Amino acid sequence: MAAKMNQSIQNAIWLLNPLHHHPLSSKVKPRLHFRRQPFFVSSTSSSSMSSKRALFCTCTSSSADNNGLHDGGPFVITTPLYYVNAPPHMGSAYTTIAADAIARFQRLLGKKVVFITGTDEHGEKIATAAAAQGSNPSEHCNVISQAYKTLWKDLEIAYDKFIRTTNPKHEAIVKEFYSRVLANGDIYRANYEGLYCVNCEEYKDEKELLDNNCCPMHLKPCVMRKEDNYFFALSKYQKLLEATLTENPNFVQPSFRLNEVQSWIKSGLRDFSISRTSVDWGIPVPNDNRQTIYVWFDALLGYVSALAEDEEQSNLESAISSGWPVSLHLIGKDILRFHAVYWPAMLMSAGLSLPKMVFGHGFLTKDGMKMGKSLGNTLEPNDLVRKFGPDAVRYFFLREVEFGNDGDYSEDRFINIVNAHLANTVGNLLNRTLGLLKKNCQSTLVADSTIAAEGNVFRDTVEKLVEKARVHYEGLSLSSACEAILEIGNAGNSYMDERAPWSLFKQGGDASEAAAKDLVIILEALRIIAIALSPVTPSLCWRIYGQLGFSKDEFDSATWIETKWGGLKGGQVMAQPKPVFARIENRMEDEDGGEAAKKEVKNKDKVPQTQGVAEA
Ligand SMILES: Nc1ncnc2c1ncn2[C@@H]1O[C@H](COP(=O)(O)OP(=O)(O)OP(=O)(O)O)[C@@H](O)[C@H]1O
């Protein structure tokens, strides 16, 4: 306890003056596997920096907030800034879809949200990729960056900021940040020789490589490189990082990834080189134009420069005051080390607050290998969107892959899931109910949905499930959130089947009145689904909401409060029933004498009739 208190005091001293070396870090000797060279610092002095203090953000959690993400400020969420060595693939889309769903959910909660995405455009791989296309790096970046923007539009990604690391405001901020770290005594110059993976843009430890010094991620041999570079004194931050993670275990999520990060740190942090002599396509090192800043040291700062409002005169301080720190860095597990180790240490060195959480999700895989641009084993998101539409693509990956774990894609599974859940459970229920309402009630609700009073079993079920979905969204369990919402649809279908309103209508009198009320109750459940599922399938949910007689403005301005039971009013006129989600047909044709089944997928604009509709 006393030791902890002592450490807190030491932390506090350091926090008040981040330029003062942290007492813990000073006890840790950097590993000297480099030959240091005399090095002359730039003109930024410690005293001029001391006014630029920053509060070290501890990632505490409260009882109302079990994952530490919510503290009353804006909710700032980022995707990785994707590397423009090649166009986006389904892996890149996966992170962005998840981030979009989380951002939309936070907006539903009434939060001010800043959703940041963008492209990482410097480095050796980009220059090589451009040359391979017969292009220059700048043109190449424009083309690929635009491909990302186009895909995000097609996938209905509602980002707030798109940062390109070739943007001049970014360059200014990177240089300023570099100078801060330099002034803090955390940059030195040394020779380094080691095995380098160009695809990871990272020096590797021999022990983490496969035979023939192959990178385990990219399956390509690393090359021996010797460079005279500037280094960041990561090792100085070892103890401080350890303490940060111990005190703020929510910082790295899911929790099993925290162990991974803690064991990297425990195994000993090495200083890493933050400049390259061999790469022209990058931001020049301040005061040394012969070197460019290492692409990761540059790219991570994109999360800060994205916040800078002023394109012309941006500086670190103004960017920071526009929303830093980030609430959630959403990334794939491949870049966890950069975000959960390098980045916090860099921020500590510059005296800036840490992000509140880094969530490293799993991989979409193909034959067990990470789908990636460098391996070229990617799934084309444009094809999927063209064939199946954005709602189906968004829903499938968020529902099917448990967020945090790896997941494999199969077209059959894709078709089965979206047909069963979106076309049948939700779409068909709406269509059946509206069909009955049209035939028997002139498409008009006979009562408010509060006719199902508190304590009504069906209403209770819906209320419990929607609350469950909220808790899952908050905890970033996106698949479980979808599952809970779909359960509402299942409950609605069971209610419909048990009550069989089509036959009650035939009886007339009280039975007919009861059937009309049943329809109101089922439609209320569908209204709640339309709000609750909107972070995942925004267009589909709007189509549902629209058919329930609401305007687009009402849909766009709806908040999570609208998931409370009681939103439908007697006399409200529903739209004509029209299928809201086209069923995908997967026709197995045996065209060659039974030797191989040929699959043809057609997206037909029809929903099969079920008993309820047929009876209606
Ligand atoms: N297979 C995948 N599954 C899930 N997310 C992925 C996948 N591939 C890329 N991503 C997302 O993109 C990020 C990496 O972006 P990057 O632009 O480096 O793409 P990449 O395809 O992994 O590149 P490369 O194959 O060259 O390493 C990951 O951290 C993750 O957010």
Tab-separated table of N, CA, C and O in Angstrom, residues 434-515:
chain	number	residue	atom	x	y	z
A	434	LEU	N	-48.015	-6.489	-41.495
A	434	LEU	CA	-48.604	-5.376	-42.247
A	434	LEU	C	-49.646	-5.888	-43.250
A	434	LEU	O	-50.645	-5.213	-43.528
A	435	GLY	N	-49.410	-7.084	-43.791
A	435	GLY	CA	-50.372	-7.682	-44.718
A	435	GLY	C	-51.714	-7.895	-44.033
A	435	GLY	O	-52.775	-7.557	-44.574
A	436	LEU	N	-51.650	-8.437	-42.823
A	436	LEU	CA	-52.889	-8.673	-42.065
A	436	LEU	C	-53.561	-7.362	-41.686
A	436	LEU	O	-54.789	-7.237	-41.713
A	437	LEU	N	-52.744	-6.382	-41.348
A	437	LEU	CA	-53.289	-5.081	-40.939
A	437	LEU	C	-53.988	-4.409	-42.115
A	437	LEU	O	-55.051	-3.805	-41.984
A	438	LYS	N	-53.378	-4.550	-43.275
A	438	LYS	CA	-53.960	-3.931	-44.470
A	438	LYS	C	-55.314	-4.588	-44.785
A	438	LYS	O	-56.316	-3.908	-45.029
A	439	LYS	N	-55.298	-5.908	-44.732
A	439	LYS	CA	-56.508	-6.631	-45.129
A	439	LYS	C	-57.662	-6.405	-44.133
A	439	LYS	O	-58.819	-6.289	-44.527
A	440	ASN	N	-57.298	-6.306	-42.854
A	440	ASN	CA	-58.360	-6.305	-41.835
A	440	ASN	C	-58.586	-4.956	-41.147
A	440	ASN	O	-59.615	-4.750	-40.524
A	441	CYS	N	-57.613	-4.053	-41.221
A	441	CYS	CA	-57.750	-2.786	-40.470
A	441	CYS	C	-57.414	-1.573	-41.335
A	441	CYS	O	-56.999	-0.529	-40.807
A	442	GLN	N	-57.456	-1.692	-42.609
A	442	GLN	CA	-57.111	-0.580	-43.517
A	442	GLN	C	-55.750	0.019	-43.164
A	442	GLN	O	-55.544	1.246	-43.196
A	443	SER	N	-54.831	-0.811	-42.788
A	443	SER	CA	-53.449	-0.411	-42.461
A	443	SER	C	-53.376	0.590	-41.314
A	443	SER	O	-52.393	1.325	-41.180
A	444	THR	N	-54.391	0.622	-40.478
A	444	THR	CA	-54.422	1.607	-39.385
A	444	THR	C	-54.397	0.905	-38.033
A	444	THR	O	-55.122	-0.085	-37.825
A	445	LEU	N	-53.590	1.439	-37.117
A	445	LEU	CA	-53.506	0.822	-35.789
A	445	LEU	C	-54.783	1.114	-35.004
A	445	LEU	O	-55.260	2.255	-34.981
A	446	VAL	N	-55.290	0.094	-34.327
A	446	VAL	CA	-56.562	0.288	-33.609
A	446	VAL	C	-56.350	0.854	-32.210
A	446	VAL	O	-57.302	1.278	-31.555
A	447	ALA	N	-55.116	0.843	-31.722
A	447	ALA	CA	-54.866	1.314	-30.345
A	447	ALA	C	-53.397	1.687	-30.183
A	447	ALA	O	-52.567	1.350	-31.040
A	448	ASP	N	-53.114	2.387	-29.078
A	448	ASP	CA	-51.707	2.636	-28.730
A	448	ASP	C	-51.064	1.297	-28.372
A	448	ASP	O	-51.749	0.410	-27.832
A	449	SER	N	-49.744	1.219	-28.562
A	449	SER	CA	-49.082	-0.054	-28.225
A	449	SER	C	-49.023	-0.278	-26.714
A	449	SER	O	-48.730	-1.386	-26.267
A	450	THR	N	-49.359	0.758	-25.932
A	450	THR	CA	-49.383	0.570	-24.470
A	450	THR	C	-50.574	-0.285	-24.026
A	450	THR	O	-50.725	-0.547	-22.835
A	451	ILE	N	-51.390	-0.721	-24.978
A	451	ILE	CA	-52.426	-1.710	-24.591
A	451	ILE	C	-51.761	-2.952	-23.999
A	451	ILE	O	-52.383	-3.680	-23.237
A	452	ALA	N	-50.526	-3.200	-24.401
A	452	ALA	CA	-49.758	-4.242	-23.679
A	452	ALA	C	-49.142	-3.525	-22.490
A	452	ALA	O	-48.127	-2.838	-22.616
A	453	ALA	N	-49.827	-3.633	-21.348
A	453	ALA	CA	-49.380	-2.888	-20.164
A	453	ALA	C	-48.137	-3.534	-19.567
A	453	ALA	O	-47.774	-4.656	-19.935
A	454	GLU	N	-47.511	-2.799	-18.639
A	454	GLU	CA	-46.371	-3.383	-17.927
A	454	GLU	C	-46.818	-4.695	-17.308
A	454	GLU	O	-47.921	-4.782	-16.767
A	455	GLY	N	-45.992	-5.692	-17.389
A	455	GLY	CA	-46.361	-6.991	-16.830
A	455	GLY	C	-46.851	-7.943	-17.905
A	455	GLY	O	-46.868	-9.152	-17.712
A	456	ASN	N	-47.241	-7.398	-19.064
A	456	ASN	CA	-47.610	-8.250	-20.191
A	456	ASN	C	-46.376	-9.096	-20.550
A	456	ASN	O	-45.274	-8.573	-20.683
A	457	VAL	N	-46.601	-10.391	-20.683
A	457	VAL	CA	-45.452	-11.307	-20.831
A	457	VAL	C	-44.618	-10.966	-22.078
A	457	VAL	O	-43.390	-10.901	-22.026
A	458	PHE	N	-45.307	-10.721	-23.191
A	458	PHE	CA	-44.567	-10.436	-24.423
A	458	PHE	C	-43.799	-9.119	-24.283
A	458	PHE	O	-42.614	-9.036	-24.611
A	459	ARG	N	-44.451	-8.105	-23.777
A	459	ARG	CA	-43.792	-6.813	-23.586
A	459	ARG	C	-42.571	-6.966	-22.664
A	459	ARG	O	-41.502	-6.418	-22.940
A	460	ASP	N	-42.764	-7.732	-21.586
A	460	ASP	CA	-41.654	-7.990	-20.653
A	460	ASP	C	-40.454	-8.592	-21.368
A	460	ASP	O	-39.313	-8.183	-21.167
A	461	THR	N	-40.759	-9.571	-22.209
A	461	THR	CA	-39.679	-10.258	-22.944
A	461	THR	C	-38.927	-9.258	-23.809
A	461	THR	O	-37.697	-9.217	-23.823
A	462	VAL	N	-39.677	-8.447	-24.540
A	462	VAL	CA	-39.044	-7.479	-25.435
A	462	VAL	C	-38.196	-6.496	-24.625
A	462	VAL	O	-37.047	-6.187	-24.984
A	463	GLU	N	-38.733	-6.028	-23.523
A	463	GLU	CA	-38.001	-5.043	-22.717
A	463	GLU	C	-36.700	-5.630	-22.175
A	463	GLU	O	-35.660	-4.977	-22.171
A	464	LYS	N	-36.789	-6.881	-21.745
A	464	LYS	CA	-35.567	-7.522	-21.220
A	464	LYS	C	-34.534	-7.690	-22.331
A	464	LYS	O	-33.338	-7.464	-22.135
A	465	LEU	N	-35.005	-8.091	-23.505
A	465	LEU	CA	-34.054	-8.343	-24.595
A	465	LEU	C	-33.398	-7.061	-25.088
A	465	LEU	O	-32.209	-7.033	-25.396
A	466	VAL	N	-34.172	-5.994	-25.131
A	466	VAL	CA	-33.580	-4.751	-25.642
A	466	VAL	C	-32.571	-4.193	-24.630
A	466	VAL	O	-31.538	-3.636	-25.002
A	467	GLU	N	-32.850	-4.404	-23.371
A	467	GLU	CA	-31.887	-3.984	-22.351
A	467	GLU	C	-30.614	-4.833	-22.448
A	467	GLU	O	-29.492	-4.335	-22.322
A	468	LYS	N	-30.818	-6.110	-22.718
A	468	LYS	CA	-29.675	-7.005	-22.897
A	468	LYS	C	-28.814	-6.511	-24.077
A	468	LYS	O	-27.584	-6.467	-23.998
A	469	ALA	N	-29.495	-6.130	-25.150
A	469	ALA	CA	-28.767	-5.640	-26.331
A	469	ALA	C	-27.965	-4.393	-25.977
A	469	ALA	O	-26.806	-4.247	-26.373
A	470	ARG	N	-28.567	-3.506	-25.197
A	470	ARG	CA	-27.862	-2.273	-24.820
A	470	ARG	C	-26.583	-2.599	-24.049
A	470	ARG	O	-25.507	-2.063	-24.341
A	471	VAL	N	-26.723	-3.511	-23.108
A	471	VAL	CA	-25.551	-3.879	-22.300
A	471	VAL	C	-24.467	-4.489	-23.197
A	471	VAL	O	-23.285	-4.179	-23.072
A	472	HIS	N	-24.871	-5.311	-24.132
A	472	HIS	CA	-23.885	-5.918	-25.041
A	472	HIS	C	-23.226	-4.872	-25.930
A	472	HIS	O	-22.023	-4.907	-26.155
A	473	TYR	N	-24.003	-3.945	-26.446
A	473	TYR	CA	-23.396	-2.869	-27.255
A	473	TYR	C	-22.366	-2.113	-26.418
A	473	TYR	O	-21.273	-1.823	-26.877
A	474	GLU	N	-22.768	-1.770	-25.212
A	474	GLU	CA	-21.857	-1.006	-24.332
A	474	GLU	C	-20.557	-1.763	-24.107
A	474	GLU	O	-19.489	-1.192	-24.034
A	475	GLY	N	-20.681	-3.081	-23.975
A	475	GLY	CA	-19.499	-3.908	-23.726
A	475	GLY	C	-18.792	-4.326	-25.004
A	475	GLY	O	-17.912	-5.174	-24.975
A	476	LEU	N	-19.185	-3.754	-26.127
A	476	LEU	CA	-18.608	-4.040	-27.445
A	476	LEU	C	-18.810	-5.497	-27.874
A	476	LEU	O	-18.078	-6.001	-28.716
A	477	SER	N	-19.809	-6.155	-27.285
A	477	SER	CA	-20.133	-7.524	-27.718
A	477	SER	C	-21.181	-7.405	-28.820
A	477	SER	O	-22.386	-7.606	-28.598
A	478	LEU	N	-20.712	-7.070	-30.005
A	478	LEU	CA	-21.640	-6.716	-31.079
A	478	LEU	C	-22.466	-7.915	-31.529
A	478	LEU	O	-23.658	-7.791	-31.827
A	479	SER	N	-21.827	-9.070	-31.572
A	479	SER	CA	-22.555	-10.260	-31.998
A	479	SER	C	-23.686	-10.580	-31.008
A	479	SER	O	-24.812	-10.891	-31.409
A	480	SER	N	-23.383	-10.468	-29.721
A	480	SER	CA	-24.417	-10.762	-28.716
A	480	SER	C	-25.530	-9.720	-28.761
A	480	SER	O	-26.699	-10.040	-28.504
A	481	ALA	N	-25.176	-8.476	-29.093
A	481	ALA	CA	-26.215	-7.444	-29.217
A	481	ALA	C	-27.159	-7.823	-30.351
A	481	ALA	O	-28.390	-7.785	-30.203
A	482	CYS	N	-26.585	-8.247	-31.485
A	482	CYS	CA	-27.430	-8.663	-32.623
A	482	CYS	C	-28.308	-9.839	-32.211
A	482	CYS	O	-29.502	-9.905	-32.551
A	483	GLU	N	-27.714	-10.765	-31.495
A	483	GLU	CA	-28.449	-11.967	-31.093
A	483	GLU	C	-29.658	-11.599	-30.230
A	483	GLU	O	-30.763	-12.107	-30.439
A	484	ALA	N	-29.439	-10.702	-29.276
A	484	ALA	CA	-30.545	-10.306	-28.389
A	484	ALA	C	-31.659	-9.640	-29.197
A	484	ALA	O	-32.854	-9.888	-28.962
A	485	ILE	N	-31.283	-8.824	-30.171
A	485	ILE	CA	-32.309	-8.121	-30.964
A	485	ILE	C	-33.072	-9.116	-31.840
A	485	ILE	O	-34.292	-9.032	-31.990
A	486	LEU	N	-32.321	-10.063	-32.403
A	486	LEU	CA	-32.996	-11.082	-33.215
A	486	LEU	C	-33.953	-11.929	-32.376
A	486	LEU	O	-34.977	-12.403	-32.862
A	487	GLU	N	-33.614	-12.082	-31.102
A	487	GLU	CA	-34.503	-12.815	-30.190
A	487	GLU	C	-35.855	-12.111	-30.085
A	487	GLU	O	-36.882	-12.748	-29.888
A	488	ILE	N	-35.840	-10.793	-30.195
A	488	ILE	CA	-37.120	-10.054	-30.179
A	488	ILE	C	-37.940	-10.488	-31.395
A	488	ILE	O	-39.149	-10.729	-31.302
A	489	GLY	N	-37.250	-10.598	-32.533
A	489	GLY	CA	-37.932	-11.054	-33.745
A	489	GLY	C	-38.483	-12.463	-33.560
A	489	GLY	O	-39.622	-12.755	-33.956
A	490	ASN	N	-37.686	-13.322	-32.958
A	490	ASN	CA	-38.164	-14.701	-32.717
A	490	ASN	C	-39.386	-14.698	-31.808
A	490	ASN	O	-40.354	-15.429	-32.042
A	491	ALA	N	-39.311	-13.856	-30.772
A	491	ALA	CA	-40.451	-13.781	-29.841
A	491	ALA	C	-41.688	-13.277	-30.586
A	491	ALA	O	-42.812	-13.772	-30.368
A	492	GLY	N	-41.502	-12.317	-31.485
A	492	GLY	CA	-42.616	-11.779	-32.277
A	492	GLY	C	-43.232	-12.857	-33.157
A	492	GLY	O	-44.459	-12.974	-33.272
A	493	ASN	N	-42.378	-13.659	-33.788
A	493	ASN	CA	-42.886	-14.747	-34.636
A	493	ASN	C	-43.648	-15.777	-33.812
A	493	ASN	O	-44.700	-16.274	-34.233
A	494	SER	N	-43.127	-16.098	-32.625
A	494	SER	CA	-43.820	-17.076	-31.772
A	494	SER	C	-45.174	-16.520	-31.352
A	494	SER	O	-46.192	-17.233	-31.340
A	495	TYR	N	-45.188	-15.247	-30.994
A	495	TYR	CA	-46.439	-14.606	-30.569
A	495	TYR	C	-47.472	-14.687	-31.701
A	495	TYR	O	-48.633	-15.042	-31.501
A	496	MET	N	-46.988	-14.348	-32.892
A	496	MET	CA	-47.872	-14.391	-34.068
A	496	MET	C	-48.419	-15.804	-34.264
A	496	MET	O	-49.624	-16.003	-34.477
A	497	ASP	N	-47.533	-16.794	-34.178
A	497	ASP	CA	-47.978	-18.170	-34.425
A	497	ASP	C	-48.940	-18.658	-33.337
A	497	ASP	O	-49.906	-19.357	-33.622
A	498	GLU	N	-48.646	-18.281	-32.098
A	498	GLU	CA	-49.528	-18.714	-31.002
A	498	GLU	C	-50.898	-18.063	-31.103
A	498	GLU	O	-51.932	-18.690	-30.912
A	499	ARG	N	-50.890	-16.770	-31.409
A	499	ARG	CA	-52.160	-16.040	-31.432
A	499	ARG	C	-52.941	-16.274	-32.729
A	499	ARG	O	-54.151	-16.110	-32.748
A	500	ALA	N	-52.237	-16.618	-33.778
A	500	ALA	CA	-52.848	-16.852	-35.102
A	500	ALA	C	-53.928	-15.811	-35.425
A	500	ALA	O	-55.114	-16.150	-35.590
A	501	PRO	N	-53.566	-14.536	-35.522
A	501	PRO	CA	-54.586	-13.495	-35.724
A	501	PRO	C	-55.408	-13.698	-36.990
A	501	PRO	O	-56.578	-13.301	-37.038
A	502	TRP	N	-54.823	-14.325	-38.025
A	502	TRP	CA	-55.591	-14.527	-39.258
A	502	TRP	C	-56.842	-15.351	-38.990
A	502	TRP	O	-57.881	-15.112	-39.579
A	503	SER	N	-56.715	-16.279	-38.025
A	503	SER	CA	-57.919	-17.069	-37.776
A	503	SER	C	-58.863	-16.323	-36.831
A	503	SER	O	-60.082	-16.442	-36.931
A	504	LEU	N	-58.295	-15.498	-35.916
A	504	LEU	CA	-59.164	-14.678	-35.047
A	504	LEU	C	-59.994	-13.707	-35.885
A	504	LEU	O	-61.174	-13.475	-35.606
A	505	PHE	N	-59.355	-13.134	-36.907
A	505	PHE	CA	-60.102	-12.193	-37.760
A	505	PHE	C	-61.307	-12.892	-38.403
A	505	PHE	O	-62.364	-12.293	-38.583
A	506	LYS	N	-61.104	-14.160	-38.739
A	506	LYS	CA	-62.208	-14.876	-39.396
A	506	LYS	C	-63.390	-15.059	-38.453
A	506	LYS	O	-64.539	-15.122	-38.874
A	507	GLN	N	-63.069	-15.123	-37.124
A	507	GLN	CA	-64.151	-15.334	-36.148
A	507	GLN	C	-64.996	-14.075	-35.955
A	507	GLN	O	-66.148	-14.136	-35.540
A	508	GLY	N	-64.398	-12.910	-36.197
A	508	GLY	CA	-65.125	-11.641	-36.047
A	508	GLY	C	-65.352	-11.279	-34.585
A	508	GLY	O	-64.858	-11.947	-33.668
A	509	GLY	N	-66.083	-10.182	-34.331
A	509	GLY	CA	-66.447	-9.752	-32.976
A	509	GLY	C	-65.235	-9.503	-32.099
A	509	GLY	O	-64.245	-8.905	-32.537
A	510	ASP	N	-65.298	-9.980	-30.831
A	510	ASP	CA	-64.211	-9.755	-29.868
A	510	ASP	C	-62.897	-10.353	-30.352
A	510	ASP	O	-61.822	-9.782	-30.135
A	511	ALA	N	-63.023	-11.521	-31.001
A	511	ALA	CA	-61.802	-12.204	-31.464
A	511	ALA	C	-61.090	-11.327	-32.483
A	511	ALA	O	-59.854	-11.179	-32.468
A	512	SER	N	-61.866	-10.709	-33.343
A	512	SER	CA	-61.298	-9.852	-34.371
A	512	SER	C	-60.637	-8.619	-33.737
A	512	SER	O	-59.551	-8.185	-34.156
A	513	GLU	N	-61.282	-8.075	-32.723
A	513	GLU	CA	-60.709	-6.915	-32.011
A	513	GLU	C	-59.387	-7.282	-31.356
A	513	GLU	O	-58.402	-6.531	-31.408
A	514	ALA	N	-59.381	-8.480	-30.754
A	514	ALA	CA	-58.154	-8.947	-30.093
A	514	ALA	C	-57.046	-9.129	-31.129
A	514	ALA	O	-55.882	-8.790	-30.882
A	515	ALA	N	-57.410	-9.632	-32.308
A	515	ALA	CA	-56.399	-9.846	-33.361
A	515	ALA	C	-55.798	-8.514	-33.793
A	515	ALA	O	-54.578	-8.392	-33.997
